[in-house]
PDB file of C-alpha atoms in Angstrom:
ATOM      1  CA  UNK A   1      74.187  -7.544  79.454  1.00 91.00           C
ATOM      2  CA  UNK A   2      75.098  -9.479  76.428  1.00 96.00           C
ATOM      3  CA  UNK A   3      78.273 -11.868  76.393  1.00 97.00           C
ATOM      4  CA  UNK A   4      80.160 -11.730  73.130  1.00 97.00           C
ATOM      5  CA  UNK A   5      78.802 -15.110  71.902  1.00 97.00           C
ATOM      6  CA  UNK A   6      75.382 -14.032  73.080  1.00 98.00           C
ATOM      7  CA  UNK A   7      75.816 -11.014  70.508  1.00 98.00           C
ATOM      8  CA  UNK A   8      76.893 -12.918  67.612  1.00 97.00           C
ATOM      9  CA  UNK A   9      74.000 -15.110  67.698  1.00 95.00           C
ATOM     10  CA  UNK A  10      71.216 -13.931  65.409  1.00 92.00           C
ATOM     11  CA  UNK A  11      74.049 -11.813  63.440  1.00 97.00           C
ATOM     12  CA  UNK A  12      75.429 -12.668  60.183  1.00 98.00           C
ATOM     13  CA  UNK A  13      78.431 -12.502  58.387  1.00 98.00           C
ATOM     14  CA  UNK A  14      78.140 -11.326  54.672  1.00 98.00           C
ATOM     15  CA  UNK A  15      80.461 -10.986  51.987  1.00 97.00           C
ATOM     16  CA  UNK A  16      80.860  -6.945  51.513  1.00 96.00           C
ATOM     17  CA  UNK A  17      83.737  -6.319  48.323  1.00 93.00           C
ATOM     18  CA  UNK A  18      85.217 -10.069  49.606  1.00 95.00           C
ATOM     19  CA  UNK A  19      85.659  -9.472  52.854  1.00 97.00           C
ATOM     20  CA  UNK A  20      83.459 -11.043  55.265  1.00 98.00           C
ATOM     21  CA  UNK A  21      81.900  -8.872  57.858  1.00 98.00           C
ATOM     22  CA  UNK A  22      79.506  -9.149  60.703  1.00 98.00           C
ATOM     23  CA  UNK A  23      76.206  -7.999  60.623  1.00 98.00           C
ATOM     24  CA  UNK A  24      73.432  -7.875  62.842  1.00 98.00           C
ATOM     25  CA  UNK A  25      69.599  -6.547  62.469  1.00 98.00           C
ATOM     26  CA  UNK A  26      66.455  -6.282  65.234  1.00 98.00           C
ATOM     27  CA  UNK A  27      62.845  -5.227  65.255  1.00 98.00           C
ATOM     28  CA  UNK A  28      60.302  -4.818  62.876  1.00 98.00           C
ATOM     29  CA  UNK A  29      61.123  -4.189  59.463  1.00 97.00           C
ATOM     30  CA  UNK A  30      58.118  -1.836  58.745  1.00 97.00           C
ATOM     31  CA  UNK A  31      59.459   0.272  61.327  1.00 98.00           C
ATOM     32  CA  UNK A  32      61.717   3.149  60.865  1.00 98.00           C
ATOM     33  CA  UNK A  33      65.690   2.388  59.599  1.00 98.00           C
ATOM     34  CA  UNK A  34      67.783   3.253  62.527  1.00 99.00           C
ATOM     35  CA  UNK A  35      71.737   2.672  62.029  1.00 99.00           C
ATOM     36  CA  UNK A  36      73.928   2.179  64.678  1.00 99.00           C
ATOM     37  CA  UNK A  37      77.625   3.303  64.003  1.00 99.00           C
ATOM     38  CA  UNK A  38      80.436   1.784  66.706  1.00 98.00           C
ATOM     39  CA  UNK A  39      83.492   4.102  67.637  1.00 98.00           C
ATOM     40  CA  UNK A  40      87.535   3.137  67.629  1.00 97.00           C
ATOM     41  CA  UNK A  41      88.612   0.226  68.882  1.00 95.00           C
ATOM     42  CA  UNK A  42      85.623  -1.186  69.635  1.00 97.00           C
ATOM     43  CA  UNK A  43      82.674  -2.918  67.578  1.00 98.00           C
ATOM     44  CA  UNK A  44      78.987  -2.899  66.904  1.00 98.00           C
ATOM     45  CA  UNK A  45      78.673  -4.628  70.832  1.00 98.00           C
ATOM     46  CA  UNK A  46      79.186  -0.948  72.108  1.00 98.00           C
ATOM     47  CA  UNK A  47      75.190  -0.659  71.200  1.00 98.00           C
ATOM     48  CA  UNK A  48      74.245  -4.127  73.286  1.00 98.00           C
ATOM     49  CA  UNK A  49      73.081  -1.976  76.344  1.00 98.00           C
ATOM     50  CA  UNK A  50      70.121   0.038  74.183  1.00 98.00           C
ATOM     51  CA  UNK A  51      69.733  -2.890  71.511  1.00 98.00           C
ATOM     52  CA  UNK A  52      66.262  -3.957  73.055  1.00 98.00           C
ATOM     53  CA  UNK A  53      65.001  -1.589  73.999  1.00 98.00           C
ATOM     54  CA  UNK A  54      65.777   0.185  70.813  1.00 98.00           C
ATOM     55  CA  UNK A  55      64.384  -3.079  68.623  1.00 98.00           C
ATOM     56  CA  UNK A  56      60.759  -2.182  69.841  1.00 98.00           C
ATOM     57  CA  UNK A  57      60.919   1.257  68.218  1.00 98.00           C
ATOM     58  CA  UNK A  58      62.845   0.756  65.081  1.00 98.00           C
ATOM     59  CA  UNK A  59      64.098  -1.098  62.378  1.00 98.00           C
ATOM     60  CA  UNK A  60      68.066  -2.045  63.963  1.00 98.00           C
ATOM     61  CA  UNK A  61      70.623  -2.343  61.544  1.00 98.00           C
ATOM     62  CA  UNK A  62      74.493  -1.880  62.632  1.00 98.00           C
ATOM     63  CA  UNK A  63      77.800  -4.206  61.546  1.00 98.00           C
ATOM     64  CA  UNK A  64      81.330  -4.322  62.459  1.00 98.00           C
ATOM     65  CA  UNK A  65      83.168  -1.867  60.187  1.00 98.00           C
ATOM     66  CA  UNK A  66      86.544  -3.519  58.052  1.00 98.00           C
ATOM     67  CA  UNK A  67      89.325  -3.833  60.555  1.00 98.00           C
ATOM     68  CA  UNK A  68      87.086  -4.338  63.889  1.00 98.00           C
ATOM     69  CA  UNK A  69      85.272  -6.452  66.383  1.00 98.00           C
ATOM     70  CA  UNK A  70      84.449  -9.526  64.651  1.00 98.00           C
ATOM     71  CA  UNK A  71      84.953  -8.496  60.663  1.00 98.00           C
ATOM     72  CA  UNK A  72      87.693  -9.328  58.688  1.00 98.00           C
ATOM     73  CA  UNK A  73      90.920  -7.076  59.636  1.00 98.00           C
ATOM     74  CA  UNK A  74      93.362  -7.269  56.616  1.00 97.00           C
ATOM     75  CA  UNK A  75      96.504  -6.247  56.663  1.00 95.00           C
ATOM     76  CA  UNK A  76      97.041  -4.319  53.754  1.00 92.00           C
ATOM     77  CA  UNK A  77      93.451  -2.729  53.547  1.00 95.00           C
ATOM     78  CA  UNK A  78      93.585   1.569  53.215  1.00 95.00           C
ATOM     79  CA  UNK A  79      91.091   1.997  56.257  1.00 97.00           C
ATOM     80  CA  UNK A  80      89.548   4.985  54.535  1.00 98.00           C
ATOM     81  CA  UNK A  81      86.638   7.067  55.996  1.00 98.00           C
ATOM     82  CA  UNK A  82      85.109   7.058  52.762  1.00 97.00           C
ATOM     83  CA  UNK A  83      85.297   3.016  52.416  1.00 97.00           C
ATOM     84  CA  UNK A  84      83.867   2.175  55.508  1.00 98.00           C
ATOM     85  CA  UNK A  85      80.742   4.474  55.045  1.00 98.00           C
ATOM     86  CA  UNK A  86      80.569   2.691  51.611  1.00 97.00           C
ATOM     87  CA  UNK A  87      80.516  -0.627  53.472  1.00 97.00           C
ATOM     88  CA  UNK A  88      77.196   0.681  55.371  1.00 98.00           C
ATOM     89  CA  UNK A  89      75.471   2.325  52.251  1.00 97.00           C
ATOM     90  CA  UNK A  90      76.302  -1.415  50.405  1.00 97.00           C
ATOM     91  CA  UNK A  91      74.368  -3.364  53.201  1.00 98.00           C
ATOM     92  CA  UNK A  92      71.556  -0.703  54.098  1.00 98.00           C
ATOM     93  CA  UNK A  93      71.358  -1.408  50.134  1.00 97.00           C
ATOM     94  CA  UNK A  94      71.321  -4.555  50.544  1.00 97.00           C
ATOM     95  CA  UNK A  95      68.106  -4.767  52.742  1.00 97.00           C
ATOM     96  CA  UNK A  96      66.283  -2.640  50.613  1.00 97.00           C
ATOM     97  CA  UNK A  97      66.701   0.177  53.269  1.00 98.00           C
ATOM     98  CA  UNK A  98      66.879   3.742  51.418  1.00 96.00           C
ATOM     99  CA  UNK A  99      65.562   5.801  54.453  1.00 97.00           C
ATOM    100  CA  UNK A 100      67.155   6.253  57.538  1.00 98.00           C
ATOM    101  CA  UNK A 101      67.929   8.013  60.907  1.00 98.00           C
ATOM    102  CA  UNK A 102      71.820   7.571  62.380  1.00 98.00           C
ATOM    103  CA  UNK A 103      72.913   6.984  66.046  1.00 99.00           C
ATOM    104  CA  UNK A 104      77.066   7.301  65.786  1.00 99.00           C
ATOM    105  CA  UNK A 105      79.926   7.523  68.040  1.00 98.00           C
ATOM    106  CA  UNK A 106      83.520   8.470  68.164  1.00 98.00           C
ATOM    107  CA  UNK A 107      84.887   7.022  64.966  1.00 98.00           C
ATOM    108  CA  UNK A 108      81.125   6.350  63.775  1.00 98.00           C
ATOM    109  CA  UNK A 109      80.875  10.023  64.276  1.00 98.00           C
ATOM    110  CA  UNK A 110      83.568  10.822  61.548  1.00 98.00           C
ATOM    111  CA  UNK A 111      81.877   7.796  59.172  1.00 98.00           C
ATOM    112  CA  UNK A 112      78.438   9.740  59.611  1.00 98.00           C
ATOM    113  CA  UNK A 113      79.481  13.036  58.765  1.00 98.00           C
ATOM    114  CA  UNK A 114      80.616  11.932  55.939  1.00 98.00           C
ATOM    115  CA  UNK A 115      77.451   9.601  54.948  1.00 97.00           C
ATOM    116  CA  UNK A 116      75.691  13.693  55.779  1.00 97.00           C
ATOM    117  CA  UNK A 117      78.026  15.356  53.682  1.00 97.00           C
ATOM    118  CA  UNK A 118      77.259  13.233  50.375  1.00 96.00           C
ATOM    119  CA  UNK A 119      73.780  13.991  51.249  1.00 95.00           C
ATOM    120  CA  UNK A 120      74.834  18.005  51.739  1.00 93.00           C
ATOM    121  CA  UNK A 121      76.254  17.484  48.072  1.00 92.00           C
ATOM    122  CA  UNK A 122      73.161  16.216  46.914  1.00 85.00           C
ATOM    123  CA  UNK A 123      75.455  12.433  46.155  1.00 81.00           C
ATOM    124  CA  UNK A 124      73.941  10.332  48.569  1.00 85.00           C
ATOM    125  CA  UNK A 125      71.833   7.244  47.879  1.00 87.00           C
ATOM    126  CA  UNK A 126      70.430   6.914  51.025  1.00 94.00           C
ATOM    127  CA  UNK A 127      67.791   9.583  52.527  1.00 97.00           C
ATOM    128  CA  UNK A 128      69.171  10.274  56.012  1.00 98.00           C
ATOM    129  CA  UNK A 129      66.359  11.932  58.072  1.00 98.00           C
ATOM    130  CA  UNK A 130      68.335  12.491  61.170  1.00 98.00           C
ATOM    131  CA  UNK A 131      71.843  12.210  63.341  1.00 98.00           C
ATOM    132  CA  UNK A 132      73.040  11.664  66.801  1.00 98.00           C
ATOM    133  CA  UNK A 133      76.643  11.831  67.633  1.00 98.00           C
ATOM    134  CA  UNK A 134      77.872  10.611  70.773  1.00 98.00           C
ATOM    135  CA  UNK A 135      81.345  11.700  72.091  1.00 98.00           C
ATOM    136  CA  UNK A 136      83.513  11.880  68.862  1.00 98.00           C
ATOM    137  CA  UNK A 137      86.118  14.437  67.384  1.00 97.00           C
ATOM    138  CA  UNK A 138      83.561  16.499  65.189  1.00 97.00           C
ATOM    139  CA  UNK A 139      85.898  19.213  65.181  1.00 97.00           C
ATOM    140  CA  UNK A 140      89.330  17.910  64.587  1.00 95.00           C
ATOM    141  CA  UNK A 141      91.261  20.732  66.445  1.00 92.00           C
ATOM    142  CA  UNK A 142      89.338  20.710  69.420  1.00 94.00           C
ATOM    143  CA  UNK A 143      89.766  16.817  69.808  1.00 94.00           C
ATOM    144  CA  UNK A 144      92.564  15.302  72.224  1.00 94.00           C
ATOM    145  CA  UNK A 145      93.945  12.617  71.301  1.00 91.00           C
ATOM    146  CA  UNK A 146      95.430   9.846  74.578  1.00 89.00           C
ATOM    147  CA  UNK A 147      98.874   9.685  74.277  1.00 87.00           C
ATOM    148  CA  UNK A 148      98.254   6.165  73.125  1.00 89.00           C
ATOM    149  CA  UNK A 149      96.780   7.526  69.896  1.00 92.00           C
ATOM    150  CA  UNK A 150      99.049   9.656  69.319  1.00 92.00           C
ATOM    151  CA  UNK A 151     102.062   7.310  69.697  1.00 89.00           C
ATOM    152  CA  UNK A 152     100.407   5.278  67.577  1.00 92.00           C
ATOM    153  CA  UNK A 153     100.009   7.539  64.567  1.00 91.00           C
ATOM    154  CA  UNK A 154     103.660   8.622  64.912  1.00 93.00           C
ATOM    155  CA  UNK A 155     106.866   6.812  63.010  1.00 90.00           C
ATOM    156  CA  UNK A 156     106.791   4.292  66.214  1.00 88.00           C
ATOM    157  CA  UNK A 157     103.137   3.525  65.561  1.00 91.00           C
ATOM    158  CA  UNK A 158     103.899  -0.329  64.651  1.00 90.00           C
ATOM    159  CA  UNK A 159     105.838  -0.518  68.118  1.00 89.00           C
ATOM    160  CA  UNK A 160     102.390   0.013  70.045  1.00 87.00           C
ATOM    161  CA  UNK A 161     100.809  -3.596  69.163  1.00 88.00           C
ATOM    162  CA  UNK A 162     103.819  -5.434  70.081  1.00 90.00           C
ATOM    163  CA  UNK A 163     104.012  -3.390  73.820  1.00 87.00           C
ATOM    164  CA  UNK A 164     100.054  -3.915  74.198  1.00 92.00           C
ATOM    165  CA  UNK A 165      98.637  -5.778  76.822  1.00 95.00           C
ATOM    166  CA  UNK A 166      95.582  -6.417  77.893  1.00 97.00           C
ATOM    167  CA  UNK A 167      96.577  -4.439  81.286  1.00 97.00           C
ATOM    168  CA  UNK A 168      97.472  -1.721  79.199  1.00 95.00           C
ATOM    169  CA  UNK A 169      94.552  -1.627  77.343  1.00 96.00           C
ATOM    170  CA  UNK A 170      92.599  -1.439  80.913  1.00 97.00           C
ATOM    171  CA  UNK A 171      94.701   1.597  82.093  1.00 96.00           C
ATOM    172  CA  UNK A 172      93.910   3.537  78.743  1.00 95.00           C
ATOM    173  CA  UNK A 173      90.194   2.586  79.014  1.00 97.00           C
ATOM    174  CA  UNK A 174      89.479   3.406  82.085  1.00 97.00           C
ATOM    175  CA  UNK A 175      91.188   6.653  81.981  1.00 97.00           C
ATOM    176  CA  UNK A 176      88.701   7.818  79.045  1.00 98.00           C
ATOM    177  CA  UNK A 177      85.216   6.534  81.550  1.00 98.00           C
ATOM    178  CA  UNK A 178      83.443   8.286  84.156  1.00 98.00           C
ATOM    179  CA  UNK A 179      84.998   8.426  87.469  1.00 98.00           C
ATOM    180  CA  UNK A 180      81.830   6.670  88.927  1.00 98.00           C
ATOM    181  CA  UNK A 181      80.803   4.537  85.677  1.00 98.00           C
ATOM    182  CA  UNK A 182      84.117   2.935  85.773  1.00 98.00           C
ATOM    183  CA  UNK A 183      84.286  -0.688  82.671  1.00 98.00           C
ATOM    184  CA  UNK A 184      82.364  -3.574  84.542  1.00 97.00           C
ATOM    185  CA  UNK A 185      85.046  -6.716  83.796  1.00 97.00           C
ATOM    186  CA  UNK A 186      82.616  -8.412  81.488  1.00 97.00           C
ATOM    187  CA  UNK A 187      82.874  -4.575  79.107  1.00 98.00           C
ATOM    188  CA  UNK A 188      87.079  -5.366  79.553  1.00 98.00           C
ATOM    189  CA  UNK A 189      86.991  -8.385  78.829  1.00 98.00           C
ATOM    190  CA  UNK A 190      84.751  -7.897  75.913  1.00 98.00           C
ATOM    191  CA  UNK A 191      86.164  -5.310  74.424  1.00 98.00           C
ATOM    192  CA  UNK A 192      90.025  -6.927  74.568  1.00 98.00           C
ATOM    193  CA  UNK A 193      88.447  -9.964  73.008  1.00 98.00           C
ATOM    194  CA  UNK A 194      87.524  -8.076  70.210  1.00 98.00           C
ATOM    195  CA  UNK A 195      89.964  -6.105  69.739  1.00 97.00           C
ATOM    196  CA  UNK A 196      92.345  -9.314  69.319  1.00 97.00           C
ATOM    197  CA  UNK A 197      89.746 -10.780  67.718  1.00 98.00           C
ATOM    198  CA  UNK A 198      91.603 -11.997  63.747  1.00 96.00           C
ATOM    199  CA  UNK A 199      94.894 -10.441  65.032  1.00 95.00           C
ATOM    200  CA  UNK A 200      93.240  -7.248  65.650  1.00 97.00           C
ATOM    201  CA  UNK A 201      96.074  -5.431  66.743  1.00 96.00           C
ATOM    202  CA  UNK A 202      98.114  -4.989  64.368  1.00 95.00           C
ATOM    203  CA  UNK A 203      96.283  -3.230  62.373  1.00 96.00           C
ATOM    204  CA  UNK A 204      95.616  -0.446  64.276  1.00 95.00           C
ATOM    205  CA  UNK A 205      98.087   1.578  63.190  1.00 95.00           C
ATOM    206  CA  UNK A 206      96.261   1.980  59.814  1.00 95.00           C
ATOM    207  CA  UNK A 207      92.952   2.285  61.781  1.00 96.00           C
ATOM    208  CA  UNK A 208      94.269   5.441  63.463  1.00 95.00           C
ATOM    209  CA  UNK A 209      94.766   7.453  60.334  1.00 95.00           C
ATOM    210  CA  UNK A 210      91.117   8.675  60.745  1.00 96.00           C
ATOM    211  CA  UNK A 211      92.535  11.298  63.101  1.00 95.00           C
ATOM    212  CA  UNK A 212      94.671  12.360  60.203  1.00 96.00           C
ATOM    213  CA  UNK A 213      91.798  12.177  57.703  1.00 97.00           C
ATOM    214  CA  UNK A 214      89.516  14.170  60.197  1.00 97.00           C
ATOM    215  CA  UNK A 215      91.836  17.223  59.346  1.00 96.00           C
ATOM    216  CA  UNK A 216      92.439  16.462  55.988  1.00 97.00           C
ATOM    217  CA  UNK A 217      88.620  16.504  55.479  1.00 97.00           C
ATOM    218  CA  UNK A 218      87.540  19.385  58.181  1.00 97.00           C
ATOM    219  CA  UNK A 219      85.565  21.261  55.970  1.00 97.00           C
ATOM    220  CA  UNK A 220      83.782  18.566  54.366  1.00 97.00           C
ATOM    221  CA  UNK A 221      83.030  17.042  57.166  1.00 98.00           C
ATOM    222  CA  UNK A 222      82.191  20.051  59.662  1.00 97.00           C
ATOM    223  CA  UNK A 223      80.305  21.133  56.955  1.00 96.00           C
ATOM    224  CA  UNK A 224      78.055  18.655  57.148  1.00 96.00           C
ATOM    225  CA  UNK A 225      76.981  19.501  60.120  1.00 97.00           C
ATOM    226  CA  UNK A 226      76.525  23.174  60.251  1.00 95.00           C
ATOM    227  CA  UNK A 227      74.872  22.987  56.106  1.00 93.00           C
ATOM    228  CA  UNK A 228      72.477  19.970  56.618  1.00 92.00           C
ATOM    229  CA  UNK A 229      69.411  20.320  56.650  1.00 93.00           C
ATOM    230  CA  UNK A 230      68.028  17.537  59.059  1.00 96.00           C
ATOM    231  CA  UNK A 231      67.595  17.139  62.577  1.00 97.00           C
ATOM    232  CA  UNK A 232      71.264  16.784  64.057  1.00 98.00           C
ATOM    233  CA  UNK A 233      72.112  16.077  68.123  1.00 98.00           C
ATOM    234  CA  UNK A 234      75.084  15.937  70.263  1.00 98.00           C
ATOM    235  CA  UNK A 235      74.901  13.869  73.502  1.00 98.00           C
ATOM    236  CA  UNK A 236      78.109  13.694  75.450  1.00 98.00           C
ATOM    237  CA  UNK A 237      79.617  11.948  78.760  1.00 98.00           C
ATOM    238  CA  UNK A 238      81.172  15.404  80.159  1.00 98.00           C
ATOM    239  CA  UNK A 239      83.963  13.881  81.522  1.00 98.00           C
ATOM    240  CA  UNK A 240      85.253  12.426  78.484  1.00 98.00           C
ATOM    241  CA  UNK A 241      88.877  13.987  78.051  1.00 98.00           C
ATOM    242  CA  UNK A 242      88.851  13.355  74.724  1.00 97.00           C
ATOM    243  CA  UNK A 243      85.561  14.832  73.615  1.00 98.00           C
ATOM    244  CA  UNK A 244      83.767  15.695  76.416  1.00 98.00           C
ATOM    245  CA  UNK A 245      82.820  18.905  77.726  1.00 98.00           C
ATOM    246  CA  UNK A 246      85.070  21.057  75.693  1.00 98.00           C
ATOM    247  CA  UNK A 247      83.629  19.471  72.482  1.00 98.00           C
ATOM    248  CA  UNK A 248      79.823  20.004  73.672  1.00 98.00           C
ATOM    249  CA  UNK A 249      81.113  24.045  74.738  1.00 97.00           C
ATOM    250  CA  UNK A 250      82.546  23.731  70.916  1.00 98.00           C
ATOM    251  CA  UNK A 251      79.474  22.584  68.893  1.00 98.00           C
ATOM    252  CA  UNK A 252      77.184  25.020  70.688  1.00 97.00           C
ATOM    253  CA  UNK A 253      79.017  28.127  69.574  1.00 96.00           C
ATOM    254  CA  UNK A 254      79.727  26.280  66.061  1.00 96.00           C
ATOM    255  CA  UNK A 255      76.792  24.753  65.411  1.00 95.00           C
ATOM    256  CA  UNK A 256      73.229  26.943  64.358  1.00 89.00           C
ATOM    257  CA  UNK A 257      70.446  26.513  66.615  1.00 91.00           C
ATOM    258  CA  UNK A 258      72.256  23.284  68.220  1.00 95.00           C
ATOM    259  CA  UNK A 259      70.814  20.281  69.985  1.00 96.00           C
ATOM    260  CA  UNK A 260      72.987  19.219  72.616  1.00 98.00           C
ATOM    261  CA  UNK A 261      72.709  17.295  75.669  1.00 98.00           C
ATOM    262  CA  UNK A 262      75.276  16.542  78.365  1.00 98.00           C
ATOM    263  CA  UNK A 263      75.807  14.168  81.165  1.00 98.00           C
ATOM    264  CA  UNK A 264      78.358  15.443  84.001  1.00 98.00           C
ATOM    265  CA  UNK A 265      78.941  11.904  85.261  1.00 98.00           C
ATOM    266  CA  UNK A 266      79.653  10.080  81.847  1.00 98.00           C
ATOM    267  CA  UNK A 267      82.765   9.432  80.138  1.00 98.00           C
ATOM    268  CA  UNK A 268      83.595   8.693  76.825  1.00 98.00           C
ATOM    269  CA  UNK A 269      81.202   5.663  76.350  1.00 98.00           C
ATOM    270  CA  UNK A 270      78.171   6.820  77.534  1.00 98.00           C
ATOM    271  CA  UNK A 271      76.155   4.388  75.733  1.00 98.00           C
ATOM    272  CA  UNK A 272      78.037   1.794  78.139  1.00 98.00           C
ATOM    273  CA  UNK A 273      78.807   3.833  81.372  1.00 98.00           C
ATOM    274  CA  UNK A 274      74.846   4.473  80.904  1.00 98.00           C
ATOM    275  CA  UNK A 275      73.281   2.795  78.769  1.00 98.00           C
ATOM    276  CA  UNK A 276      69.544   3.538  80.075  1.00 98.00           C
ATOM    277  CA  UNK A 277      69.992   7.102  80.214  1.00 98.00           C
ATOM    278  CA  UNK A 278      71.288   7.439  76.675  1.00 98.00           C
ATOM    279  CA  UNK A 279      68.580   5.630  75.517  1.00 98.00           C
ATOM    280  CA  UNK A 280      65.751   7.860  77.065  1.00 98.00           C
ATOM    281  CA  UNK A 281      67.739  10.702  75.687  1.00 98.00           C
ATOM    282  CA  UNK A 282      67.705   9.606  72.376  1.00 98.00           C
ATOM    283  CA  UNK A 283      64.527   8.285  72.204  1.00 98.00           C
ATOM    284  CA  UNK A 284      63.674  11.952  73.369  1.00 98.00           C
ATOM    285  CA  UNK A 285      65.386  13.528  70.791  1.00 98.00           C
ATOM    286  CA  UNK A 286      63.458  11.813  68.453  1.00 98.00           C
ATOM    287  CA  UNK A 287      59.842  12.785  70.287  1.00 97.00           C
ATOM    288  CA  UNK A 288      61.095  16.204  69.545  1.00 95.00           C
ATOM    289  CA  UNK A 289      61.784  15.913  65.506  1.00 91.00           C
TER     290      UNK A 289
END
């Protein structure tokens, strides 16, 4: 497992429309493009469990969106959907990279259906030639919220980062994992760091909008899925109460011809409560396209 500081070593931090955010690239560059998208509140070290193995099949590219992990969080930023898949269609730009396959989750979900829906609309400067969600709110009505999140995108939402603690945060967190595949301390103590990371939380109150965007943009971004015309998965951590099982059920009846894959004993990280597992899977998934 990779400590934080281990993880920011061989990253970068780049100047993206002046604000500085952290980067970080593996494996060959003639390989295929393969972007990793992290979910809310975490960062791109949700991935550190596949990275290698990953690395020796692809091209890695992934960052910390604006407002998590180890990029700047400022105060007075929109936190748009639409900005933060701009951010990762600047630096894919950036390395030259206009082809591409997408490994998302949670929030990353919502930031790759809409990098699939520009493509859908025939706007999209990047060629995306396939997508796997992990546990995310694809369909807006069918997500649940923690109480948590929902506090915090209510009139007392600026009350939540004054009450959190890191105890707190543990309770939530473990709550939303796998009843065996509880968060080893290092993936706590990890995670809290970079959530505080740059007085993190406070703003997560404008970070949870996306929930309200999700709706806002249903169409467009449910859309995406059902109209596209590429290879599109679903792999889940069943006992996910946010996502889980009730979202796979969802996207099989929704979804034409869909490509899903669940795992009973996973949560709502899968990619940490399993990291190996998720990995075959995917790697699978793309044997199979």
């Amino acid at each position: 497992m990779y400590t934080l500081s281990q993880w920011q070593t061989n990253g970068q931090f780049i100047d993206i429309n002046a604000n500085q955010i952290f980067t970080k690239t593996a494996g060959d560059a003639n390989n295929p493009a393969l972007l990793l998208i992290h979910g809310f509140p975490s960062a791109s070290w949700d991935w550190e469990g596949m990275w290698d193995e990953l690395s020796k099949h692809y091209f890695l590219v992934t960052l910390d969106m604006l407002g998590f992990g180890l990029s700047d969080k400022p105060i007075n930023a929109p936190y748009k959907i639409t900005e933060q898949a701009d951010l990762y269609t600047q630096f894919l730009k950036r390395l030259n990279i206009t082809d591409v396959h997408i490994l998302a989750h949670d929030y990353g979900d919502t930031v790759a259906q809409e990098l699939l829906a520009r493509q859908v609309a025939t706007k999209s400067e990047i060629r995306i030639n396939s997508v796997c969600f992990l546990n995310g709110g694809l369909f807006p009505h069918v997500h649940k919220p923690l109480f948590i999140q929902k506090l915090l995108l209510s009139k007392l939402g600026w009350i939540v980062p004054k009450l959190m603690s890191k105890q707190k945060f543990v309770k939530n967190l473990t709550t939303i994992f796998g009843k065996n595949t509880p968060p080893a301390p290092l993936v706590i103590d990890t995670l809290w760091a970079l959530l505080i990371f740059n007085n993190g939380l406070r703003v997560m109150p404008m970070l949870i909008k996306y929930i309200t965007q999700r709706k806002q943009n249903e169409q467009r971004w449910v859309g995406a899925i059902i109209n596209s015309d590429i290879p599109v998965t679903f792999i889940a951590g069943e006992q996910d109460p946010i996502s889980g099982k009730h979202m796979l059920e969802h996207y099989k009846k929704k979804v034409p011809n869909a490509r899903v894959q669940g795992f009973v004993e996973l949560g709502h990280y899968p990619q940490i409560e399993n990291a190996k597992a998720i990995t075959v899977a995917y790697l699978n998934f793309r044997k199979q396209i």
